[in-house]
XYZ file of C-alpha atoms in Angstrom:
655
model
C 89.937 143.269 158.196
C 87.035 145.536 156.563
C 86.427 149.498 157.636
C 83.168 149.788 159.223
C 81.343 152.822 158.915
C 80.921 153.314 162.335
C 84.247 154.934 162.702
C 82.368 158.228 161.266
C 80.529 158.485 164.480
C 83.570 158.437 165.965
C 85.105 161.095 163.614
C 81.973 163.260 163.768
C 82.253 163.500 167.068
C 85.528 164.356 167.602
C 84.763 167.344 164.871
C 81.649 168.229 167.165
C 83.951 168.536 169.856
C 86.788 170.594 168.550
C 84.975 172.684 166.242
C 82.309 173.716 168.172
C 79.321 172.920 165.769
C 81.662 174.293 162.724
C 79.000 172.366 160.215
C 81.158 173.417 157.191
C 84.158 172.047 158.256
C 82.356 168.481 160.132
C 80.650 168.021 156.415
C 83.502 168.581 154.082
C 85.831 165.921 156.665
C 82.612 163.368 156.088
C 82.249 163.602 152.855
C 86.080 162.954 152.234
C 86.052 159.800 154.820
C 83.372 158.606 153.540
C 85.721 158.442 149.933
C 88.315 157.387 151.750
C 85.927 154.553 152.959
C 84.592 154.101 149.770
C 87.937 153.705 147.865
C 89.330 151.299 150.323
C 85.736 149.456 149.986
C 86.601 148.985 146.096
C 90.261 148.294 146.291
C 91.588 151.367 144.889
C 94.027 151.988 147.697
C 95.894 154.638 146.263
C 93.679 156.997 146.662
C 92.372 155.482 149.904
C 95.271 156.224 152.090
C 96.349 159.476 149.820
C 92.806 161.008 151.263
C 93.348 159.224 155.105
C 96.610 160.942 154.996
C 95.035 164.331 154.066
C 92.150 163.514 157.310
C 95.365 162.627 159.175
C 96.428 165.996 158.984
C 93.465 167.327 159.376
C 93.079 165.363 162.764
C 96.490 164.137 163.813
C 95.426 163.187 167.187
C 92.700 160.477 165.831
C 94.642 157.334 165.977
C 91.832 155.336 164.005
C 93.451 157.098 160.792
C 96.908 155.449 161.088
C 95.671 152.253 160.881
C 93.164 152.609 157.754
C 96.081 153.968 156.350
C 97.896 150.655 157.595
C 95.340 148.588 156.063
C 95.152 149.750 153.091
C 99.028 149.504 152.742
C 98.036 146.148 153.942
C 96.205 145.292 150.930
C 98.298 147.563 148.822
C 101.025 144.792 149.452
C 103.183 147.257 150.983
C 103.799 145.647 154.500
C 106.650 147.793 155.166
C 104.833 150.796 155.133
C 101.636 149.803 157.309
C 104.617 149.012 159.672
C 105.922 152.363 159.402
C 102.682 154.308 159.786
C 101.792 152.145 162.874
C 105.561 152.457 164.895
C 104.923 156.649 163.988
C 101.391 156.207 165.663
C 103.127 154.163 168.572
C 105.708 157.573 169.322
C 103.394 159.865 169.151
C 101.068 157.806 171.682
C 103.049 155.977 173.841
C 100.067 155.386 176.699
C 97.560 155.114 174.564
C 96.214 151.761 175.474
C 94.055 151.539 173.083
C 96.096 151.628 170.394
C 98.755 149.378 171.622
C 96.066 146.547 172.027
C 94.400 147.287 167.943
C 97.936 147.317 167.126
C 98.560 144.060 168.703
C 95.176 143.192 166.998
C 95.797 144.049 163.722
C 98.868 142.422 163.854
C 97.706 139.176 164.824
C 95.124 139.349 162.418
C 97.620 139.559 159.634
C 99.095 136.476 160.815
C 96.356 134.930 160.682
C 95.458 136.021 157.047
C 98.981 134.729 155.662
C 97.849 134.362 152.412
C 96.633 137.987 152.324
C 99.590 139.230 154.159
C 102.895 137.203 153.393
C 106.243 138.121 154.925
C 104.487 139.671 157.397
C 107.790 138.831 159.933
C 110.409 139.657 157.606
C 109.108 143.193 158.529
C 108.773 143.058 162.167
C 110.352 140.704 164.516
C 108.731 137.943 166.712
C 110.290 139.932 169.789
C 108.903 143.226 168.700
C 105.505 142.165 168.448
C 104.850 140.644 171.426
C 106.209 143.522 173.497
C 103.795 145.401 171.628
C 101.059 143.813 172.983
C 102.541 143.362 176.933
C 102.253 147.392 176.590
C 98.935 147.386 175.913
C 98.386 144.959 178.953
C 101.115 146.833 181.357
C 98.960 149.990 180.270
C 95.288 148.840 180.875
C 95.597 145.542 182.639
C 91.641 145.245 183.328
C 90.776 145.160 179.727
C 90.281 141.023 178.936
C 91.154 141.841 175.424
C 94.777 142.841 175.850
C 95.397 139.342 177.182
C 93.828 137.363 174.649
C 95.011 138.627 171.773
C 98.933 138.275 173.025
C 97.949 134.496 173.148
C 96.779 134.256 169.953
C 99.500 136.437 168.864
C 101.787 133.904 170.334
C 99.782 130.780 168.573
C 100.540 132.373 165.505
C 104.185 132.381 166.495
C 104.839 129.449 166.756
C 105.413 130.322 170.808
C 102.799 127.424 171.926
C 103.475 127.279 175.353
C 103.357 130.502 176.270
C 100.034 131.135 174.029
C 98.633 128.330 176.883
C 99.533 130.030 179.466
C 98.380 133.234 178.470
C 95.171 131.450 177.641
C 95.044 130.077 180.995
C 95.045 132.886 182.830
C 92.730 134.644 180.543
C 90.167 132.431 181.515
C 91.175 132.835 185.249
C 90.866 135.896 185.257
C 88.732 137.091 183.130
C 86.432 134.295 182.476
C 84.093 134.549 184.798
C 80.733 137.284 184.174
C 82.341 137.826 180.492
C 79.137 136.652 177.886
C 79.613 133.582 177.192
C 80.444 134.274 173.358
C 83.799 135.676 174.207
C 84.406 132.749 176.806
C 83.665 130.312 174.127
C 85.965 132.008 171.805
C 88.645 131.798 174.232
C 88.695 128.354 174.593
C 88.334 127.482 170.977
C 91.957 129.836 170.324
C 93.366 128.105 173.237
C 92.207 124.567 171.520
C 94.203 125.473 168.264
C 97.509 126.171 170.875
C 96.584 123.073 172.395
C 96.502 121.146 169.113
C 99.549 122.806 167.685
C 102.311 121.570 171.021
C 100.731 118.343 170.737
C 97.927 118.100 173.289
C 95.306 116.082 171.286
C 94.123 114.739 173.976
C 93.234 117.621 176.369
C 92.293 119.822 173.009
C 89.651 117.308 172.375
C 88.162 117.614 176.101
C 87.567 121.375 175.249
C 86.547 121.152 172.498
C 83.834 118.534 173.550
C 82.449 120.477 176.159
C 82.031 124.157 173.668
C 80.075 121.649 171.624
C 77.266 120.932 174.129
C 77.128 123.822 175.458
C 76.402 125.494 171.965
C 75.713 122.452 170.106
C 74.328 124.669 166.865
C 77.522 125.954 166.347
C 79.165 125.118 163.144
C 82.680 126.291 164.210
C 82.891 124.520 167.215
C 81.820 121.316 165.592
C 84.720 122.041 163.008
C 86.942 122.283 165.733
C 86.431 118.260 167.087
C 86.999 117.492 163.225
C 90.133 119.740 163.086
C 91.187 118.709 166.255
C 90.863 114.200 165.442
C 92.213 114.918 161.870
C 95.406 116.051 163.067
C 95.779 113.811 166.273
C 94.531 110.085 165.010
C 95.642 108.650 161.929
C 92.523 108.868 159.231
C 89.963 108.905 162.209
C 86.149 108.345 161.295
C 85.369 110.900 164.307
C 86.998 113.362 162.185
C 85.529 112.662 158.733
C 82.016 112.359 160.404
C 82.631 115.779 162.250
C 84.056 117.745 159.416
C 80.973 116.717 157.205
C 78.900 117.893 159.787
C 80.498 120.790 160.384
C 80.255 121.906 156.860
C 76.523 120.986 156.031
C 75.670 123.583 159.771
C 78.098 126.264 157.908
C 76.731 125.879 154.353
C 73.178 125.399 155.746
C 73.817 129.054 157.633
C 74.941 130.669 154.495
C 72.379 134.076 154.227
C 74.123 135.967 150.533
C 70.355 136.966 148.412
C 72.572 138.295 145.994
C 69.685 136.968 142.923
C 72.817 135.699 140.774
C 74.630 133.688 143.458
C 71.320 132.297 145.080
C 68.070 132.932 142.879
C 64.834 134.138 144.283
C 66.976 133.783 148.128
C 66.990 129.528 148.296
C 68.191 127.710 150.695
C 72.118 126.938 150.641
C 73.030 123.140 150.178
C 76.808 120.780 149.785
C 76.957 118.509 146.096
C 79.613 116.655 147.327
C 80.879 115.550 143.837
C 80.566 117.270 140.054
C 79.620 114.018 138.195
C 76.315 113.247 140.555
C 75.602 116.924 139.666
C 75.848 116.596 136.307
C 73.506 114.126 136.108
C 71.009 116.472 138.080
C 71.634 119.676 136.638
C 72.912 119.439 132.792
C 71.803 123.132 132.241
C 74.554 124.123 135.082
C 77.809 121.801 134.511
C 78.624 118.944 132.353
C 81.704 116.610 132.823
C 84.222 114.679 130.702
C 86.230 112.091 131.349
C 89.417 112.321 130.586
C 91.310 108.405 131.585
C 88.282 106.485 130.982
C 90.936 103.444 130.413
C 93.047 103.663 133.645
C 90.367 105.144 136.014
C 89.591 102.131 139.069
C 92.666 100.064 138.171
C 95.076 99.480 141.345
C 98.282 100.325 142.380
C 100.259 99.629 145.359
C 102.430 96.287 146.683
C 101.350 94.803 150.348
C 104.547 94.224 150.187
C 105.707 97.998 150.747
C 106.572 100.024 153.024
C 109.202 98.160 155.200
C 108.666 99.160 158.642
C 111.611 99.818 160.415
C 110.467 99.602 163.667
C 106.907 99.218 164.692
C 104.601 99.229 161.677
C 102.343 102.515 161.723
C 98.761 102.205 162.452
C 96.073 102.255 159.384
C 99.363 102.542 157.369
C 97.749 101.733 153.128
C 99.218 99.818 150.450
C 97.107 99.692 148.179
C 95.745 102.545 145.879
C 92.858 102.920 143.477
C 93.297 105.228 140.032
C 90.639 108.135 140.567
C 88.448 109.163 137.769
C 89.730 112.630 136.457
C 87.407 114.723 134.449
C 87.228 117.984 132.619
C 84.163 119.851 134.251
C 82.368 123.322 132.445
C 80.018 125.442 134.556
C 78.467 128.248 132.023
C 78.426 130.653 135.497
C 79.405 130.508 138.467
C 81.239 132.155 140.819
C 84.735 131.279 143.265
C 85.965 132.800 146.744
C 88.213 132.172 149.530
C 91.723 130.753 148.858
C 90.823 127.564 148.051
C 89.171 128.972 145.548
C 85.620 127.293 146.525
C 82.929 126.838 143.730
C 79.737 127.781 144.396
C 76.526 129.373 142.458
C 72.928 128.756 142.022
C 72.802 128.608 146.033
C 75.720 125.695 146.146
C 78.631 124.782 147.308
C 81.131 122.587 145.057
C 83.162 120.532 147.209
C 84.723 117.892 143.987
C 86.683 115.918 144.660
C 88.026 116.535 148.451
C 84.228 115.708 149.126
C 84.216 117.621 152.692
C 87.314 119.055 153.015
C 87.178 122.559 151.731
C 88.298 125.784 153.231
C 85.525 127.507 154.467
C 86.646 129.173 157.228
C 88.321 131.385 154.367
C 84.954 131.783 152.258
C 83.412 134.982 151.949
C 80.187 135.239 153.821
C 78.837 138.415 153.729
C 76.231 139.756 151.289
C 78.007 142.585 150.450
C 81.831 140.918 149.308
C 83.366 142.840 146.310
C 82.259 140.827 143.129
C 84.680 141.190 140.288
C 83.360 140.353 136.970
C 85.209 138.506 134.382
C 83.853 138.471 131.267
C 85.741 136.337 128.915
C 85.800 131.660 129.905
C 88.649 130.763 132.208
C 89.848 128.115 133.371
C 90.938 127.326 136.946
C 94.358 125.962 139.465
C 93.217 127.475 142.017
C 92.313 124.875 144.540
C 92.649 123.110 147.839
C 96.105 124.914 149.825
C 97.299 125.822 146.264
C 100.429 127.569 147.819
C 101.630 124.351 149.704
C 104.825 122.976 147.420
C 103.199 119.540 148.089
C 99.669 120.198 146.616
C 100.783 122.436 143.993
C 103.078 120.128 142.381
C 100.698 116.982 142.581
C 97.521 118.627 141.991
C 97.595 122.455 140.715
C 100.388 121.121 138.445
C 98.754 118.333 137.148
C 95.462 120.037 136.360
C 96.953 123.366 134.819
C 98.903 120.771 132.375
C 95.916 119.080 131.827
C 93.798 122.005 130.911
C 96.317 122.970 128.793
C 95.905 119.919 126.492
C 92.411 119.965 126.633
C 91.632 123.162 126.148
C 93.810 126.436 126.304
C 95.637 124.698 123.441
C 92.720 124.182 121.264
C 92.462 126.366 118.363
C 89.135 127.710 119.138
C 89.660 128.613 122.669
C 91.898 131.433 122.159
C 90.072 133.533 123.821
C 90.179 130.748 127.206
C 91.940 132.946 129.983
C 93.971 130.674 133.104
C 92.773 131.884 136.383
C 96.394 131.997 138.476
C 97.529 132.734 141.988
C 98.659 136.413 142.236
C 102.246 136.529 140.968
C 105.361 137.132 144.616
C 103.195 135.177 146.744
C 105.257 132.090 146.216
C 108.466 131.565 144.702
C 107.678 127.826 143.277
C 104.619 129.063 141.156
C 106.007 132.085 139.263
C 109.071 129.409 138.153
C 106.554 126.844 136.793
C 104.082 129.370 135.105
C 107.597 130.544 133.592
C 108.662 127.290 132.319
C 108.708 127.024 128.412
C 105.481 124.261 128.570
C 103.692 127.727 129.648
C 105.108 130.897 128.299
C 102.893 131.132 125.704
C 100.279 131.391 128.238
C 101.211 134.885 129.942
C 99.485 137.854 128.137
C 95.769 135.075 128.990
C 96.937 134.770 132.613
C 94.495 136.704 135.412
C 95.887 136.625 139.148
C 93.986 135.343 141.652
C 93.814 138.094 144.693
C 92.367 138.932 147.874
C 90.580 136.396 147.883
C 89.012 136.365 150.927
C 87.203 140.058 150.971
C 86.649 139.199 147.166
C 84.399 137.082 144.988
C 85.247 136.109 141.126
C 82.214 136.132 138.570
C 82.774 133.742 135.475
C 79.671 134.872 133.449
C 81.552 133.439 130.230
C 81.950 129.975 131.330
C 84.453 127.970 134.254
C 86.630 125.126 132.986
C 87.960 122.931 135.853
C 89.583 119.140 136.285
C 88.172 117.072 139.308
C 89.597 113.617 140.058
C 86.690 112.164 141.906
C 86.887 108.953 144.135
C 83.961 107.100 146.074
C 83.678 107.576 149.337
C 84.267 104.490 150.281
C 86.785 101.830 148.769
C 88.021 98.512 149.256
C 91.367 99.799 150.904
C 90.425 102.769 152.584
C 93.136 104.875 151.129
C 91.575 107.761 149.907
C 87.976 107.570 150.950
C 88.744 110.021 153.972
C 91.975 111.084 152.735
C 92.831 114.351 151.129
C 96.404 113.846 150.717
C 96.221 111.118 147.816
C 98.614 112.080 144.550
C 98.073 111.874 141.275
C 101.403 110.973 139.223
C 103.662 113.744 137.133
C 106.749 111.597 136.233
C 103.820 109.949 133.711
C 103.370 112.501 131.924
C 107.000 113.690 131.153
C 106.378 116.916 131.231
C 109.919 118.395 132.562
C 112.614 118.093 130.254
C 114.814 115.468 130.325
C 118.036 115.464 132.466
C 121.021 113.473 131.806
C 121.982 110.694 133.950
C 124.884 110.142 134.569
C 126.758 106.931 135.080
C 128.621 107.830 138.055
C 126.884 107.741 141.953
C 127.266 111.509 142.350
C 124.500 112.704 143.854
C 122.229 109.477 144.227
C 121.011 109.550 147.196
C 119.499 113.084 148.134
C 118.911 114.549 151.457
C 116.038 116.890 152.201
C 117.190 119.157 154.607
C 114.595 121.307 156.829
C 116.558 123.082 159.081
C 115.135 125.061 161.967
C 111.665 124.046 160.843
C 108.774 122.537 161.663
C 109.354 119.099 161.424
C 113.447 119.420 161.278
C 115.772 117.660 163.647
C 117.757 119.956 165.747
C 121.028 118.360 164.721
C 120.514 117.834 161.702
C 124.483 118.731 160.762
C 125.378 116.008 163.087
C 123.411 114.330 160.872
C 124.931 115.133 157.839
C 128.073 115.106 158.855
C 128.139 111.690 159.267
C 126.226 110.549 156.264
C 128.736 112.688 154.048
C 131.688 110.475 156.181
C 129.719 107.510 155.587
C 128.416 108.135 151.847
C 130.834 110.507 150.170
C 129.693 112.720 147.254
C 127.052 110.174 146.515
C 124.954 112.224 149.076
C 122.952 115.557 147.357
C 121.450 117.818 149.994
C 118.133 119.931 148.655
C 117.362 122.497 150.768
C 114.147 123.686 149.134
C 115.822 126.630 148.421
C 117.350 126.359 144.582
C 115.539 127.375 141.825
C 112.936 124.657 140.226
C 114.650 123.705 137.647
C 117.505 122.723 139.551
C 115.582 120.761 142.186
C 113.985 118.581 139.067
C 117.675 118.129 137.903
C 118.863 117.041 141.867
C 115.945 114.488 141.962
C 116.037 113.583 138.473
C 119.295 111.439 139.605
C 118.580 110.230 142.706
C 118.122 106.919 143.380
C 117.109 107.355 147.021
C 115.610 109.685 148.264
C 115.935 110.538 152.311
C 113.733 112.922 154.943
C 111.682 113.612 157.701
C 107.590 114.253 156.609
C 107.488 116.910 154.544
C 107.105 118.795 151.488
C 110.592 118.310 150.501
C 110.233 114.747 149.999
C 106.866 115.093 147.223
C 110.291 116.041 144.694
C 109.827 111.851 144.587
C 107.552 112.445 141.523
C 111.273 113.284 139.548
C 113.040 110.069 140.771
C 114.321 107.644 138.186
C 112.124 104.543 137.446
C 113.024 102.544 140.254
C 113.920 104.934 143.244
C 113.286 104.294 146.809
C 112.625 106.428 149.799
C 113.584 106.314 153.370
C 111.474 108.380 155.633
C 110.967 109.306 159.104
C 107.177 109.119 159.764
C 105.456 111.734 162.310
C 104.036 110.940 166.062
C 100.928 110.376 165.194
C 101.598 109.590 161.686
C 98.422 111.256 160.117
C 99.184 111.925 155.947
C 99.721 108.698 154.333
C 100.522 111.073 150.602
C 104.357 110.080 150.441
C 103.913 106.681 150.712
C 100.753 107.317 147.781
C 103.754 108.926 145.814
C 106.324 106.545 146.123
C 103.208 103.372 145.291
C 101.553 105.949 142.298
C 105.526 105.642 140.790
C 106.045 102.358 141.387
C 109.137 102.475 143.879
C 109.617 101.372 146.903
C 109.910 102.662 150.718
C 111.197 102.624 154.184
C 109.396 103.694 157.055
C 111.394 104.542 160.028
C 108.962 104.686 162.734
C 112.366 103.397 165.019
C 113.359 106.655 165.531
C 110.806 108.767 167.432
C 108.817 111.230 165.415
C 107.112 114.920 165.544
C 103.841 116.040 165.768
C 102.461 117.975 162.675
C 103.501 121.302 164.116
C 107.086 120.133 165.799
C 110.177 119.491 165.277
C 112.224 116.464 165.752
C 113.926 115.279 169.084
C 117.630 115.399 168.623
C 119.270 112.523 167.426
C 120.875 109.834 169.541
C 123.928 108.646 167.711
C 122.306 105.643 167.705
C 119.692 106.913 165.845
C 121.718 108.328 162.972
C 123.781 104.836 162.535
C 120.260 103.343 162.105
C 118.812 106.104 159.692
C 122.724 105.521 158.247
C 121.895 101.476 157.862
C 118.630 102.048 156.356
C 119.972 104.722 153.739
C 122.722 101.862 152.798
C 120.194 98.740 152.941
C 117.669 100.988 150.956
C 120.365 101.678 148.365
C 122.107 98.551 147.629
C 118.333 97.162 146.603
C 118.140 99.810 144.168
C 121.267 98.786 143.044
C 119.699 95.491 142.620
C 117.317 96.128 141.129
C 118.386 98.148 138.649
C 121.620 95.409 137.678
C 118.529 93.137 136.768
C 116.696 95.516 134.888
C 119.596 96.169 132.709
C 120.295 92.396 132.138
C 116.901 92.024 131.353
C 117.024 94.858 129.157
C 120.326 93.583 128.257
C 119.008 89.941 127.231
C 116.046 91.495 125.875
C 117.962 93.615 122.934
C 119.609 90.117 122.271
C 116.390 88.560 121.369
C 115.461 91.336 119.174
């Protein structure tokens, strides 16, 4: 979403026609335009907006200026102003097909880059966005871009069936005679809509045909990996294609900045820091943080208990990972996953091949933000996802605080965190008493997809490493493995109550992905059956309040979703009742239960939702089955509590 210099020629042509060769005016406007573009590229968005606004007064009919202003407002996190300026232009240019098409395309880009432009839908309703795209198509029905961008927008808005219809129509009407690259890109976007709609077989067939037509395109290879990852549990083909696409993308990198890739060398992938520390001790070093517990085994063969058909490839046992403190004397990061690179090398760390190269700033001239202080970072894979924040980023932050930030000799070390305001639970975590002393040492990680951060004075990070293959097959090709937070005892202790109030926590997901459409009916039944033992978690509560709810829980219930992450805050011996996905591709919550020494019940008898959809409406029989399973799990937990209490009493008497 970069302002390109080619637009200057459009402006110059416009001025030549209207100013009748007035060279002085032309030169002054060109200088102002160049200044505004430079301000934008260097992140001086307020000044860029002011200069573009001045130009708009001089040439009010030049539509590109409205988009320049809107983009600067977007990058400045003022989404409301961006929409305001574009809506103003829509009124001024009601018959301009090009304007409405570009407006549609900009909205699609904003939704696609959701980590850069959060909450776009707070300022523009879905139907309003669609109507702008439909207006562009109506004004120029022969332009293939209108239908294609509308289909993309529908996908991003979650209207998958409508998107598929639009993509199929585009293929029927426009695919013949257009450049192959454009056809391939459209079919690739169709694949995305198909995956999100659960049409895995058709998506896979199209992706394979794209690969056969253009086998050297790494993004066709990556698309196959994505389909297999979402559509098939722990799939060997998904892993093979993910690995292949990563190496293809990295091999194609052309970043020749001598600070990033000395002497323009060939780029490569480093799959773990352990081997790199051996091969290149001058570049990085590692320190083991769990030498005594690494490689220990946890989990039980008799857990989970399936209520219905057992799920394919469901892991039962896990191996504790090696946890390392990694130090690099000179490093860069970019992308929303904070991808570490330098010396012509992309470092994947413990995620092996599953890093988000889609957001990696591949361009040679991405703006470089030089950090002159030593830094620790917790930016990592899907940092803004609640599951990944609580179970990966937060443990890393705690370990970095203990082993780096709290040491007297490291008072000058800063901490790189997600920018304030993007996700409430991150701000709440960083505002906890544990971290308040770090407030003045924070550096915010902003505009990751267009920026490259350079840590000249050193970079620390925590990485947990597991073998590419392990005897249980539970970690080697599964990125969702958890690190048990509870064992660290880092959250405030919440007093448990002697009564049963709130001892069953239901994780609510109304009107969202993987929610139950008739959840209110289910909750009414559960309240009637379990009374005040039932507490409802919505995810909208303040973080410490959520922790308090789960600290009292003996049983956690819900469909597969991020709210189940809070199981890590439960008491010893707690249980989980979960309705899985279909297919069930992420065994992360089973891993959490195993790590916490709990038990869980997988209610596979209730039809699952696929990754991007909602569950089917629960029948009265299914609601009853869920209630019976909760009752069974609760009685088992209560019995275990009694046994534990008797053991403790006997021990006290003996002492």
